[in-house]
Coordinates of C-alpha atoms in Angstrom, one line a residue:
Chain A
X1 CA 111.6 87.0 100.5
X2 CA 109.4 89.2 97.2
X3 CA 108.5 92.3 98.8
X4 CA 106.1 94.2 97.0
X5 CA 104.9 91.4 93.4
X6 CA 102.5 94.5 91.2
X7 CA 100.8 92.7 88.0
X8 CA 101.0 93.0 85.9
X9 CA 103.8 94.9 84.7
X10 CA 102.9 96.0 81.3
X11 CA 99.2 96.7 80.3
X12 CA 98.4 98.6 76.8
X13 CA 93.8 99.7 77.1
X14 CA 92.0 101.4 74.5
X15 CA 90.1 105.1 76.1
X16 CA 87.0 103.6 78.7
X17 CA 88.5 100.4 79.4
X18 CA 87.8 99.4 82.8
X19 CA 91.3 97.9 84.9
X20 CA 92.7 97.5 87.8
X21 CA 95.6 96.9 88.9
X22 CA 96.9 94.6 91.7
X23 CA 99.7 95.1 94.8
X24 CA 100.6 92.8 97.4
X25 CA 103.9 92.6 99.8
X26 CA 105.1 90.2 102.5
X27 CA 106.6 92.3 104.7
X28 CA 104.3 92.7 107.4
X29 CA 103.9 96.7 106.2
X30 CA 100.5 98.7 107.7
X31 CA 100.7 101.0 104.9
X32 CA 100.4 100.9 101.4
X33 CA 101.0 103.4 98.4
X34 CA 99.7 103.9 94.7
X35 CA 102.2 106.5 92.7
X36 CA 102.4 107.6 89.3
X37 CA 105.6 108.5 88.0
X38 CA 105.5 109.9 84.0
X39 CA 108.7 110.8 82.1
X40 CA 110.8 113.4 83.6
X41 CA 109.1 113.6 86.8
X42 CA 108.8 112.4 90.6
X43 CA 106.3 110.1 91.8
X44 CA 103.4 111.8 93.1
X45 CA 100.5 110.1 95.1
X46 CA 97.1 108.5 93.8
X47 CA 95.6 107.2 96.7
X48 CA 97.3 105.3 100.5
X49 CA 96.3 103.4 102.9
X50 CA 97.2 103.7 106.8
X51 CA 96.3 100.9 108.4
X52 CA 93.9 97.7 106.5
X53 CA 90.2 99.1 106.6
X54 CA 91.0 102.3 106.0
X55 CA 92.9 104.5 102.9
X56 CA 93.0 108.1 102.0
X57 CA 93.9 110.8 98.8
X58 CA 96.3 111.7 98.3
X59 CA 97.6 113.9 95.4
X60 CA 95.9 113.0 92.4
X61 CA 93.0 110.6 93.5
X62 CA 90.5 111.7 90.3
X63 CA 90.1 108.2 88.2
X64 CA 91.3 105.8 90.9
X65 CA 90.2 103.8 92.7
X66 CA 91.6 101.7 95.7
X67 CA 90.4 99.0 97.8
X68 CA 92.5 97.5 100.6
X69 CA 91.0 93.9 100.8
X70 CA 93.1 93.2 103.2
X71 CA 96.6 94.1 105.5
X72 CA 98.5 92.1 102.2
X73 CA 97.3 93.3 99.3
X74 CA 96.3 97.5 97.9
X75 CA 94.2 97.2 94.0
X76 CA 94.7 100.1 92.3
X77 CA 91.2 100.1 89.9
X78 CA 90.7 102.6 86.6
X79 CA 87.3 102.6 85.8
X80 CA 87.6 103.3 82.3
X81 CA 90.5 104.9 81.7
X82 CA 91.8 107.5 79.5
X83 CA 95.1 109.3 78.4
X84 CA 96.3 110.4 80.1
X85 CA 96.6 108.0 83.0
X86 CA 99.1 106.3 80.5
X87 CA 101.8 107.0 83.7
X88 CA 103.9 103.6 85.2
X89 CA 102.2 102.3 88.6
X90 CA 104.0 101.5 91.4
X91 CA 102.8 100.5 94.6
X92 CA 104.6 100.3 97.4
X93 CA 104.4 99.6 101.6
X94 CA 106.4 100.7 105.0
X95 CA 106.1 99.8 108.6
X96 CA 104.7 103.0 109.8
X97 CA 104.2 101.6 113.0
X98 CA 107.5 102.5 113.8
X99 CA 107.1 105.8 112.8
X100 CA 109.4 107.2 109.9
X101 CA 110.1 105.0 108.0
X102 CA 111.5 104.7 104.2
X103 CA 108.9 103.2 101.6
X104 CA 110.1 99.4 99.6
X105 CA 108.9 100.1 96.2
X106 CA 107.2 97.6 93.5
X107 CA 109.0 97.4 90.7
X108 CA 105.7 99.1 88.9
X109 CA 102.7 98.8 86.3
X110 CA 104.3 100.4 83.1
X111 CA 100.6 101.7 81.6
X112 CA 99.7 102.7 77.8
X113 CA 95.8 103.9 77.2
X114 CA 94.9 104.6 73.4
Chain B
X1 CA 102.1 124.7 98.0
X2 CA 104.5 121.7 99.1
X3 CA 107.9 120.8 97.0
X4 CA 111.3 119.1 96.8
X5 CA 113.3 120.4 93.5
X6 CA 116.5 119.7 93.0
X7 CA 118.9 122.2 91.1
X8 CA 120.1 119.9 88.9
X9 CA 118.3 117.6 86.6
X10 CA 121.7 116.2 85.3
X11 CA 124.7 115.0 86.7
X12 CA 128.2 113.5 85.3
X13 CA 130.5 112.0 86.9
X14 CA 134.6 110.0 86.6
X15 CA 134.2 106.8 88.5
X16 CA 136.4 107.3 91.6
X17 CA 135.4 110.4 92.6
X18 CA 133.6 112.2 94.2
X19 CA 129.7 113.0 93.5
X20 CA 126.9 115.6 95.3
X21 CA 123.2 115.2 94.2
X22 CA 121.1 118.1 95.7
X23 CA 117.7 118.8 96.8
X24 CA 116.0 122.1 98.1
X25 CA 112.1 121.6 99.6
X26 CA 109.5 124.6 100.6
X27 CA 108.6 122.6 103.1
X28 CA 110.2 123.7 107.1
X29 CA 107.6 121.7 108.2
X30 CA 108.9 118.7 107.2
X31 CA 110.6 115.7 110.2
X32 CA 110.9 113.0 107.3
X33 CA 113.8 113.6 104.2
X34 CA 114.4 109.9 101.9
X35 CA 116.8 109.9 99.2
X36 CA 115.9 106.6 96.9
X37 CA 117.4 105.4 93.5
X38 CA 115.9 104.2 90.9
X39 CA 117.7 101.8 88.0
X40 CA 115.4 102.1 84.5
X41 CA 113.3 99.6 84.7
X42 CA 112.5 99.3 88.3
X43 CA 111.2 100.6 91.3
X44 CA 112.4 103.4 93.5
X45 CA 115.1 101.6 96.0
X46 CA 115.8 103.3 99.7
X47 CA 119.2 104.7 99.7
X48 CA 119.3 106.6 103.3
X49 CA 117.0 109.1 105.5
X50 CA 117.6 112.0 108.2
X51 CA 114.9 113.3 111.0
X52 CA 114.4 116.5 111.3
X53 CA 117.0 116.5 114.7
X54 CA 120.2 115.5 112.5
X55 CA 121.9 117.4 109.7
X56 CA 124.4 115.4 108.5
X57 CA 124.0 111.1 108.7
X58 CA 126.2 108.7 108.1
X59 CA 125.4 104.8 105.8
X60 CA 128.3 103.2 103.6
X61 CA 129.8 105.1 100.5
X62 CA 126.9 107.3 101.3
X63 CA 126.1 110.9 103.7
X64 CA 122.6 112.8 103.9
X65 CA 123.1 116.7 105.2
X66 CA 120.5 118.1 106.6
X67 CA 120.6 122.4 106.6
X68 CA 117.2 123.2 107.7
X69 CA 117.7 127.1 107.7
X70 CA 118.0 126.9 104.1
X71 CA 115.7 123.7 104.2
X72 CA 118.3 122.7 102.0
X73 CA 119.8 118.7 101.0
X74 CA 122.2 117.0 99.8
X75 CA 123.5 113.3 99.0
X76 CA 126.9 112.4 98.5
X77 CA 128.2 109.8 97.2
X78 CA 132.1 108.6 97.1
X79 CA 134.4 107.3 94.4
X80 CA 130.7 106.9 92.3
X81 CA 131.1 103.4 91.1
X82 CA 129.3 102.9 87.0
X83 CA 126.7 100.8 88.9
X84 CA 126.2 103.8 90.5
X85 CA 124.5 105.2 87.6
X86 CA 121.0 105.8 88.1
X87 CA 118.1 108.5 89.4
X88 CA 118.9 109.5 92.6
X89 CA 115.2 111.7 94.0
X90 CA 114.7 112.8 97.5
X91 CA 111.9 112.6 99.2
X92 CA 110.1 114.7 102.6
X93 CA 107.0 113.8 105.6
X94 CA 105.8 116.7 106.6
X95 CA 103.9 114.2 109.5
X96 CA 100.9 111.5 108.2
X97 CA 102.1 109.1 104.8
X98 CA 102.1 112.0 102.1
X99 CA 105.1 111.7 101.0
X100 CA 106.7 114.7 98.4
X101 CA 109.7 113.7 95.2
X102 CA 111.0 115.3 93.9
X103 CA 112.0 115.6 89.6
X104 CA 114.6 113.4 89.9
X105 CA 118.8 113.9 89.3
X106 CA 120.2 111.5 86.9
X107 CA 123.7 111.1 87.4
X108 CA 126.0 109.3 84.9
X109 CA 130.0 107.7 85.5
X110 CA 132.3 107.6 83.1
X111 CA 133.9 105.0 83.3

């Protein structure tokens, strides 16, 4: 089982460039999430999708947009990258139909904005 | 506001000893707590969870204790092994889908 797959694993952008981070899960989970992790800090929620067709802001949504393309895929877009968005980005999914359950994480995308 | 914090940023233990990682949380409305392990270069991995109607839960070599009176969570690892070296995060969920993570504790296991 692949679980949660993120692409790309590494990316360097120039300030002002745009890009989309891709995420797909094969566990038939209805909820998906995007987090960022900065050095020495925990994960902060950017956006989440409780179910297919819905998206909501998390703690730090500014500068990002998301699309829940279908049940499997949840993408994160940076329209105009800024150095403050240099971080490691994690996608996660969970089966919220069973109430509170743990999230499963991808391997992360390390993004550097110069 | 909501926060989940850890008392110790780093913890160093001898192989074979027991480890205890502590976590304080501020939102008394939280009903679900999770411990994650993150190894270098990887995403967080679920270890164990506990719901607010419990005060203790055991897994394989791990135990989570929840003290709602003082809003404290701990993770106990029995017979710590080198493979346990990682960063450990506690997280809380207070309804909905927003999970708040603590800053993490780095566990070093000395051989």
